[in-house]
Amino acid sequence: MALKIKIAIIGQSNFAADVLELLLERSNIQIVGVFTIPDKGSREDILATTATIHNIPVFKFASWRRKGIALPEVLEQYKSVGATLNVLPFCSQFIPMEVIDGAVLGSICYHPSILPRHRGASAISWTLIEGDEVAGFSIFWADDGLDTGPLLLTRQTNLEPTDTLDTIYKRFLYPEGVKAMGVAVDMVASGTAPKIIQAEVGATYDPAMFKTENQIINLQAPAEKIWNFVRGLDSVPGAIATALHDNGSEEQIRLFGAHLYSGGPVSNGKVLRLRGLTKPAWIHSGGLLIEGTDGVFVNIRRIKRGTKVISASEWFNQAEDQSITDFSEDELAKRTLLAGIWKAILKDEIDSSTDFFASGAGSMDVVRLVEEVKDAFDVPLQNEQVFMAPVFEEFFSELVRFLRLGSACSGDQQLEFEAFTLRANKREIRVPTQLFINGEFVDAEAQRTLEIVNPTTEEVLCKVACASATDVDKAVQAAHSAFYGPWKQITPRQRGQMMLNLADLMERNKEELATIESVDSGAVYTLALKTHVGMSIEAWRYFAGWCDKIQGNTIPVNPARPNNVLTFTRKEPIGVCGLITPWNYPLMMLSWKMAACIAAGNTCLIKPAQTCPLTALKFAELTVQAGFPAGVINVLPGKGSDAGQAVADHKLVRKLGFTGSTPIGKHIMKSCADSNLKKCSLELGGKSPLIIFADCDLDKAVRHGMSSVFFNKGENCIAAGRLFVEDRIHDEFIRRVLKDLRTMTIGDPLDRATAHGPQNHKAHFDKLLEFCKRGVDEGAKLVYGGCRVPHLKGYFFTPTVFTNVTDDMFIAQEESFGPIMIISKFSGSDVDSLMQRANRTEYGLASGVFTKDIGKALSFADNIEAGTVFVNVYNKTDVAAPFGGFKQSGYGKDLGHEALNEYLKTKCVTVEY
């Protein structure tokens, strides 16, 4: 039968408080007193606070003895509680033997090593420093020696290569230690607690690592010794090394985050000299490399300089202090809330210079701070951030950076860049003209530039930077670093909020964006405002909603009896994605691809069309204001043969999304395969058939038929490349089309009355002239247009209509990508032959049918070989509907849920249990 025992708890810390809480659950136990350390300022130890909550007497002694003799007044207070068992979960004070032996049942102590190995105050550190394969703890009966009393119980666990002092404490020594203290007390109460004499064989007495002289690392040692020493002092207090500067000065630093390095040679490393190390250490993108005497390297991820911990890779970063001073009212309110959290943990008043660790905080206080800040502010904070910003004002600045990253509170952030001022549409708009790499506008290699021509005037609008392969590599490296760095810290929901912020900025600047698009690409302003810009905004908002809804599945599989099997999938971002977009919808094509790419969690670089990159550069400016971290989005105007090819060839680019011509798409596909077998999606050429039956609503068919060809000046990937009109309405259809064309307003795209603007650039304009000439030469009947608009400067091409077009003609087979309507007649009695004609093309992007017969419409939808089918409508696309082609119109989808899969990879995980 278990004894009713009275326990005095002697010690301090969260560990002791949790042991107290556990023992209070036992009905046969009475906690008669808690003996702990005095308050530090106004900060009370958590054990005392917990005891007070439960109305347990608390005694706080600065010391139990003086000159080796127990203090009478202390002994008197201890004896007053009448304890029959002393429990010492964690105690930093020397307890006199009069107290140790003062309880009838004795005293039991927790020690974080497997005794008799690693006796002393720094047992956990030495378990790691000595490279032990197992770690553990002992609960023993206290005697007059240093951790020499008889053992009551021990527990152990294997040490993992990733373990540090912090991790082994948190994952095993703390949680299992609390439970074991309860077990030990139960054994004492039941009379079954053993007293196993410790062996002296294998006993070690290790130096105390709280002494500074013992924290200095010996770099003249094998790599494993260096690694073990650093992780044995991680994250408190840190291994001490001395950096030797070129000017002869020295700097004491502390090392954290060590691991044995096997990553091969580093590129762009910089030498850092350390005292005691005969060979140079190397600062590289992954940290600080130190070579051991055995030729093996240790990598250090973090370095403490003064009071601040930095990423080791940032050692030589000479950037000016980016401390935040312009706090908003909302942020200052959050500062007050944060100060309250710090005060509750430190039990002291907080000011801007309060140092978390100098105020007595320990590793469990770090955990508490991180969790409370996560709950209060919904930020993805990690323990590491506390060590990197231990002073309150630094920590608050880091918190604000996180908050601004997720909410774009820095929307008024200004970038420095070279620009030209576009004066148009009663506006003055500053448009960047440099490359956008790693969050900054920079010149291209050798200051190379492209001339941007206004298609309305045929005059040079400005010059923009022209990216080289070297520039592409810089952008890829920036995107790669961002993907594995700051972008990883952004939660999906924060990523979605950032995208919504960007969409809001685009909405606020939509008139500017539409003006740039109109002048740069020739798009009619009203169309640019509604479609080019409007649908871009919709794309960012649509995909923002998907960010926190990307998920895998659980899959029922055959188990390996008698065990069970759990199989599930994860949807993960691919990494760095390259995007190459065309000149017909500059901003919209960017948004269709990039919004899905970013929503999936990737980073990217985009090469916009070399003829009209200006909205992409203005967009880049907005991404900074929206709070996107540097390197996540990069914009590189340039030539396809240089920059575009470099994107396709780069081995760190894992996905390429391309919209353009079929011949270039084939070349890109080959480059993707030859480089690193990168995933690619291609939206290529089209020759979309539009079939108009005699039973249609003719007014509607004419209206949509016109739009299917002449929308956006015919520079439309899904434009109806060939119209099949039933013979019974053929002539009337043409008559109505010509009537409407004669009243179409052609001219300045910024004029609100204009319906048809200039073609995008001269090479395309000349191609359209040649296309029409070939149609005439092959015998097609040119009934309207086919030439430059008379008496009008600019690349204005007259809307064109060809009839009597036969299937063998060039213009019936190839895409014009311009305002050219190709009409062929068919008999309504032979629908099967009609479908064969409609499918007799290597393209399969879009298609359409006009009829009042639902049977005909559905039969057409069943049999046409195209990725999009329009019934009694045309050009009706939506950001929620997948868009992409069949056959040589490419593969993969833009828009809709399916577009996300183009930028995700599926990982399958199988667990047997």
mmCIF file with all atom_site columns, N, CA, C and O in Angstrom, residues 819-850:
data_model
loop_
_atom_site.group_PDB
_atom_site.id
_atom_site.type_symbol
_atom_site.label_atom_id
_atom_site.label_alt_id
_atom_site.label_comp_id
_atom_site.label_asym_id
_atom_site.label_entity_id
_atom_site.label_seq_id
_atom_site.pdbx_PDB_ins_code
_atom_site.Cartn_x
_atom_site.Cartn_y
_atom_site.Cartn_z
_atom_site.occupancy
_atom_site.B_iso_or_equiv
_atom_site.pdbx_formal_charge
_atom_site.auth_seq_id
_atom_site.auth_comp_id
_atom_site.auth_asym_id
_atom_site.auth_atom_id
_atom_site.pdbx_PDB_model_num
ATOM 1   N N  . PRO A 1 819 ? -5.906  40.699 -87.923 1.00 0.00 ? 819 PRO A N  1
ATOM 2   C CA . PRO A 1 819 ? -7.336  40.936 -88.177 1.00 0.00 ? 819 PRO A CA 1
ATOM 3   C C  . PRO A 1 819 ? -7.757  40.475 -89.568 1.00 0.00 ? 819 PRO A C  1
ATOM 4   O O  . PRO A 1 819 ? -8.158  41.282 -90.421 1.00 0.00 ? 819 PRO A O  1
ATOM 5   N N  . ILE A 1 820 ? -7.648  39.178 -89.793 1.00 0.00 ? 820 ILE A N  1
ATOM 6   C CA . ILE A 1 820 ? -7.945  38.611 -91.111 1.00 0.00 ? 820 ILE A CA 1
ATOM 7   C C  . ILE A 1 820 ? -8.982  37.505 -90.956 1.00 0.00 ? 820 ILE A C  1
ATOM 8   O O  . ILE A 1 820 ? -8.712  36.470 -90.331 1.00 0.00 ? 820 ILE A O  1
ATOM 9   N N  . MET A 1 821 ? -10.164 37.706 -91.529 1.00 0.00 ? 821 MET A N  1
ATOM 10  C CA . MET A 1 821 ? -11.246 36.718 -91.449 1.00 0.00 ? 821 MET A CA 1
ATOM 11  C C  . MET A 1 821 ? -11.180 35.807 -92.670 1.00 0.00 ? 821 MET A C  1
ATOM 12  O O  . MET A 1 821 ? -11.209 36.273 -93.803 1.00 0.00 ? 821 MET A O  1
ATOM 13  N N  . ILE A 1 822 ? -11.098 34.510 -92.412 1.00 0.00 ? 822 ILE A N  1
ATOM 14  C CA . ILE A 1 822 ? -11.013 33.492 -93.462 1.00 0.00 ? 822 ILE A CA 1
ATOM 15  C C  . ILE A 1 822 ? -12.334 32.732 -93.468 1.00 0.00 ? 822 ILE A C  1
ATOM 16  O O  . ILE A 1 822 ? -12.655 32.035 -92.492 1.00 0.00 ? 822 ILE A O  1
ATOM 17  N N  . ILE A 1 823 ? -13.098 32.851 -94.552 1.00 0.00 ? 823 ILE A N  1
ATOM 18  C CA . ILE A 1 823 ? -14.440 32.260 -94.591 1.00 0.00 ? 823 ILE A CA 1
ATOM 19  C C  . ILE A 1 823 ? -14.510 31.169 -95.654 1.00 0.00 ? 823 ILE A C  1
ATOM 20  O O  . ILE A 1 823 ? -14.116 31.375 -96.807 1.00 0.00 ? 823 ILE A O  1
ATOM 21  N N  . SER A 1 824 ? -15.024 30.016 -95.229 1.00 0.00 ? 824 SER A N  1
ATOM 22  C CA . SER A 1 824 ? -15.294 28.908 -96.144 1.00 0.00 ? 824 SER A CA 1
ATOM 23  C C  . SER A 1 824 ? -16.762 28.524 -96.020 1.00 0.00 ? 824 SER A C  1
ATOM 24  O O  . SER A 1 824 ? -17.357 28.617 -94.940 1.00 0.00 ? 824 SER A O  1
ATOM 25  N N  . LYS A 1 825 ? -17.335 28.077 -97.136 1.00 0.00 ? 825 LYS A N  1
ATOM 26  C CA . LYS A 1 825 ? -18.752 27.714 -97.182 1.00 0.00 ? 825 LYS A CA 1
ATOM 27  C C  . LYS A 1 825 ? -18.895 26.214 -96.946 1.00 0.00 ? 825 LYS A C  1
ATOM 28  O O  . LYS A 1 825 ? -18.008 25.431 -97.294 1.00 0.00 ? 825 LYS A O  1
ATOM 29  N N  . PHE A 1 826 ? -20.017 25.782 -96.326 1.00 0.00 ? 826 PHE A N  1
ATOM 30  C CA . PHE A 1 826 ? -20.288 24.353 -96.193 1.00 0.00 ? 826 PHE A CA 1
ATOM 31  C C  . PHE A 1 826 ? -21.777 24.094 -96.369 1.00 0.00 ? 826 PHE A C  1
ATOM 32  O O  . PHE A 1 826 ? -22.609 25.002 -96.218 1.00 0.00 ? 826 PHE A O  1
ATOM 33  N N  . SER A 1 827 ? -22.075 22.844 -96.680 1.00 0.00 ? 827 SER A N  1
ATOM 34  C CA . SER A 1 827 ? -23.469 22.421 -96.835 1.00 0.00 ? 827 SER A CA 1
ATOM 35  C C  . SER A 1 827 ? -23.954 21.808 -95.525 1.00 0.00 ? 827 SER A C  1
ATOM 36  O O  . SER A 1 827 ? -23.274 20.951 -94.949 1.00 0.00 ? 827 SER A O  1
ATOM 37  N N  . GLY A 1 828 ? -25.112 22.246 -95.075 1.00 0.00 ? 828 GLY A N  1
ATOM 38  C CA . GLY A 1 828 ? -25.673 21.728 -93.833 1.00 0.00 ? 828 GLY A CA 1
ATOM 39  C C  . GLY A 1 828 ? -26.068 20.280 -93.901 1.00 0.00 ? 828 GLY A C  1
ATOM 40  O O  . GLY A 1 828 ? -26.368 19.651 -92.883 1.00 0.00 ? 828 GLY A O  1
ATOM 41  N N  . SER A 1 829 ? -26.048 19.686 -95.107 1.00 0.00 ? 829 SER A N  1
ATOM 42  C CA . SER A 1 829 ? -26.436 18.271 -95.261 1.00 0.00 ? 829 SER A CA 1
ATOM 43  C C  . SER A 1 829 ? -25.290 17.318 -94.965 1.00 0.00 ? 829 SER A C  1
ATOM 44  O O  . SER A 1 829 ? -25.486 16.110 -94.913 1.00 0.00 ? 829 SER A O  1
ATOM 45  N N  . ASP A 1 830 ? -24.074 17.832 -94.810 1.00 0.00 ? 830 ASP A N  1
ATOM 46  C CA . ASP A 1 830 ? -22.911 16.956 -94.622 1.00 0.00 ? 830 ASP A CA 1
ATOM 47  C C  . ASP A 1 830 ? -22.086 17.428 -93.433 1.00 0.00 ? 830 ASP A C  1
ATOM 48  O O  . ASP A 1 830 ? -20.980 17.941 -93.594 1.00 0.00 ? 830 ASP A O  1
ATOM 49  N N  . VAL A 1 831 ? -22.658 17.247 -92.234 1.00 0.00 ? 831 VAL A N  1
ATOM 50  C CA . VAL A 1 831 ? -21.991 17.705 -91.022 1.00 0.00 ? 831 VAL A CA 1
ATOM 51  C C  . VAL A 1 831 ? -20.750 16.868 -90.719 1.00 0.00 ? 831 VAL A C  1
ATOM 52  O O  . VAL A 1 831 ? -19.753 17.373 -90.207 1.00 0.00 ? 831 VAL A O  1
ATOM 53  N N  . ASP A 1 832 ? -20.790 15.577 -91.046 1.00 0.00 ? 832 ASP A N  1
ATOM 54  C CA . ASP A 1 832 ? -19.628 14.726 -90.773 1.00 0.00 ? 832 ASP A CA 1
ATOM 55  C C  . ASP A 1 832 ? -18.391 15.220 -91.518 1.00 0.00 ? 832 ASP A C  1
ATOM 56  O O  . ASP A 1 832 ? -17.293 15.284 -90.953 1.00 0.00 ? 832 ASP A O  1
ATOM 57  N N  . SER A 1 833 ? -18.562 15.562 -92.772 1.00 0.00 ? 833 SER A N  1
ATOM 58  C CA . SER A 1 833 ? -17.426 16.080 -93.543 1.00 0.00 ? 833 SER A CA 1
ATOM 59  C C  . SER A 1 833 ? -16.950 17.415 -92.968 1.00 0.00 ? 833 SER A C  1
ATOM 60  O O  . SER A 1 833 ? -15.756 17.720 -92.955 1.00 0.00 ? 833 SER A O  1
ATOM 61  N N  . LEU A 1 834 ? -17.899 18.208 -92.506 1.00 0.00 ? 834 LEU A N  1
ATOM 62  C CA . LEU A 1 834 ? -17.555 19.497 -91.900 1.00 0.00 ? 834 LEU A CA 1
ATOM 63  C C  . LEU A 1 834 ? -16.645 19.304 -90.694 1.00 0.00 ? 834 LEU A C  1
ATOM 64  O O  . LEU A 1 834 ? -15.654 20.022 -90.523 1.00 0.00 ? 834 LEU A O  1
ATOM 65  N N  . MET A 1 835 ? -16.977 18.326 -89.845 1.00 0.00 ? 835 MET A N  1
ATOM 66  C CA . MET A 1 835 ? -16.163 18.091 -88.661 1.00 0.00 ? 835 MET A CA 1
ATOM 67  C C  . MET A 1 835 ? -14.759 17.626 -89.041 1.00 0.00 ? 835 MET A C  1
ATOM 68  O O  . MET A 1 835 ? -13.766 18.002 -88.404 1.00 0.00 ? 835 MET A O  1
ATOM 69  N N  . GLN A 1 836 ? -14.688 16.830 -90.091 1.00 0.00 ? 836 GLN A N  1
ATOM 70  C CA . GLN A 1 836 ? -13.363 16.400 -90.548 1.00 0.00 ? 836 GLN A CA 1
ATOM 71  C C  . GLN A 1 836 ? -12.543 17.595 -91.024 1.00 0.00 ? 836 GLN A C  1
ATOM 72  O O  . GLN A 1 836 ? -11.342 17.697 -90.742 1.00 0.00 ? 836 GLN A O  1
ATOM 73  N N  . ARG A 1 837 ? -13.174 18.525 -91.724 1.00 0.00 ? 837 ARG A N  1
ATOM 74  C CA . ARG A 1 837 ? -12.482 19.724 -92.197 1.00 0.00 ? 837 ARG A CA 1
ATOM 75  C C  . ARG A 1 837 ? -12.038 20.584 -91.006 1.00 0.00 ? 837 ARG A C  1
ATOM 76  O O  . ARG A 1 837 ? -10.926 21.123 -91.004 1.00 0.00 ? 837 ARG A O  1
ATOM 77  N N  . ALA A 1 838 ? -12.914 20.697 -90.022 1.00 0.00 ? 838 ALA A N  1
ATOM 78  C CA . ALA A 1 838 ? -12.580 21.523 -88.858 1.00 0.00 ? 838 ALA A CA 1
ATOM 79  C C  . ALA A 1 838 ? -11.395 20.956 -88.079 1.00 0.00 ? 838 ALA A C  1
ATOM 80  O O  . ALA A 1 838 ? -10.591 21.707 -87.505 1.00 0.00 ? 838 ALA A O  1
ATOM 81  N N  . ASN A 1 839 ? -11.292 19.624 -88.075 1.00 0.00 ? 839 ASN A N  1
ATOM 82  C CA . ASN A 1 839 ? -10.209 18.977 -87.334 1.00 0.00 ? 839 ASN A CA 1
ATOM 83  C C  . ASN A 1 839 ? -8.954  18.758 -88.175 1.00 0.00 ? 839 ASN A C  1
ATOM 84  O O  . ASN A 1 839 ? -7.942  18.280 -87.667 1.00 0.00 ? 839 ASN A O  1
ATOM 85  N N  . ARG A 1 840 ? -9.039  19.090 -89.481 1.00 0.00 ? 840 ARG A N  1
ATOM 86  C CA . ARG A 1 840 ? -7.908  18.834 -90.376 1.00 0.00 ? 840 ARG A CA 1
ATOM 87  C C  . ARG A 1 840 ? -6.853  19.938 -90.217 1.00 0.00 ? 840 ARG A C  1
ATOM 88  O O  . ARG A 1 840 ? -6.571  20.719 -91.125 1.00 0.00 ? 840 ARG A O  1
ATOM 89  N N  . THR A 1 841 ? -6.314  20.019 -89.022 1.00 0.00 ? 841 THR A N  1
ATOM 90  C CA . THR A 1 841 ? -5.278  21.000 -88.695 1.00 0.00 ? 841 THR A CA 1
ATOM 91  C C  . THR A 1 841 ? -4.446  20.441 -87.548 1.00 0.00 ? 841 THR A C  1
ATOM 92  O O  . THR A 1 841 ? -4.937  19.629 -86.751 1.00 0.00 ? 841 THR A O  1
ATOM 93  N N  . GLU A 1 842 ? -3.204  20.847 -87.489 1.00 0.00 ? 842 GLU A N  1
ATOM 94  C CA . GLU A 1 842 ? -2.335  20.414 -86.399 1.00 0.00 ? 842 GLU A CA 1
ATOM 95  C C  . GLU A 1 842 ? -2.533  21.240 -85.134 1.00 0.00 ? 842 GLU A C  1
ATOM 96  O O  . GLU A 1 842 ? -1.913  20.988 -84.114 1.00 0.00 ? 842 GLU A O  1
ATOM 97  N N  . TYR A 1 843 ? -3.399  22.252 -85.232 1.00 0.00 ? 843 TYR A N  1
ATOM 98  C CA . TYR A 1 843 ? -3.683  23.077 -84.065 1.00 0.00 ? 843 TYR A CA 1
ATOM 99  C C  . TYR A 1 843 ? -4.966  22.620 -83.384 1.00 0.00 ? 843 TYR A C  1
ATOM 100 O O  . TYR A 1 843 ? -5.829  22.006 -84.008 1.00 0.00 ? 843 TYR A O  1
ATOM 101 N N  . GLY A 1 844 ? -5.069  22.941 -82.102 1.00 0.00 ? 844 GLY A N  1
ATOM 102 C CA . GLY A 1 844 ? -6.275  22.566 -81.357 1.00 0.00 ? 844 GLY A CA 1
ATOM 103 C C  . GLY A 1 844 ? -6.446  23.409 -80.118 1.00 0.00 ? 844 GLY A C  1
ATOM 104 O O  . GLY A 1 844 ? -6.651  22.879 -79.024 1.00 0.00 ? 844 GLY A O  1
ATOM 105 N N  . LEU A 1 845 ? -6.369  24.727 -80.287 1.00 0.00 ? 845 LEU A N  1
ATOM 106 C CA . LEU A 1 845 ? -6.443  25.602 -79.119 1.00 0.00 ? 845 LEU A CA 1
ATOM 107 C C  . LEU A 1 845 ? -7.887  25.893 -78.720 1.00 0.00 ? 845 LEU A C  1
ATOM 108 O O  . LEU A 1 845 ? -8.298  25.672 -77.588 1.00 0.00 ? 845 LEU A O  1
ATOM 109 N N  . ALA A 1 846 ? -8.683  26.389 -79.675 1.00 0.00 ? 846 ALA A N  1
ATOM 110 C CA . ALA A 1 846 ? -10.065 26.753 -79.361 1.00 0.00 ? 846 ALA A CA 1
ATOM 111 C C  . ALA A 1 846 ? -10.953 26.428 -80.558 1.00 0.00 ? 846 ALA A C  1
ATOM 112 O O  . ALA A 1 846 ? -10.481 26.033 -81.626 1.00 0.00 ? 846 ALA A O  1
ATOM 113 N N  . SER A 1 847 ? -12.260 26.611 -80.351 1.00 0.00 ? 847 SER A N  1
ATOM 114 C CA . SER A 1 847 ? -13.242 26.335 -81.401 1.00 0.00 ? 847 SER A CA 1
ATOM 115 C C  . SER A 1 847 ? -14.562 26.968 -80.983 1.00 0.00 ? 847 SER A C  1
ATOM 116 O O  . SER A 1 847 ? -14.734 27.354 -79.824 1.00 0.00 ? 847 SER A O  1
ATOM 117 N N  . GLY A 1 848 ? -15.497 27.057 -81.942 1.00 0.00 ? 848 GLY A N  1
ATOM 118 C CA . GLY A 1 848 ? -16.793 27.613 -81.597 1.00 0.00 ? 848 GLY A CA 1
ATOM 119 C C  . GLY A 1 848 ? -17.870 27.151 -82.563 1.00 0.00 ? 848 GLY A C  1
ATOM 120 O O  . GLY A 1 848 ? -17.583 26.738 -83.694 1.00 0.00 ? 848 GLY A O  1
ATOM 121 N N  . VAL A 1 849 ? -19.113 27.197 -82.101 1.00 0.00 ? 849 VAL A N  1
ATOM 122 C CA . VAL A 1 849 ? -20.247 26.827 -82.940 1.00 0.00 ? 849 VAL A CA 1
ATOM 123 C C  . VAL A 1 849 ? -21.433 27.722 -82.573 1.00 0.00 ? 849 VAL A C  1
ATOM 124 O O  . VAL A 1 849 ? -21.641 28.036 -81.390 1.00 0.00 ? 849 VAL A O  1
ATOM 125 N N  . PHE A 1 850 ? -22.185 28.137 -83.606 1.00 0.00 ? 850 PHE A N  1
ATOM 126 C CA . PHE A 1 850 ? -23.419 28.894 -83.393 1.00 0.00 ? 850 PHE A CA 1
ATOM 127 C C  . PHE A 1 850 ? -24.572 28.111 -84.005 1.00 0.00 ? 850 PHE A C  1
ATOM 128 O O  . PHE A 1 850 ? -24.595 27.835 -85.217 1.00 0.00 ? 850 PHE A O  1
#
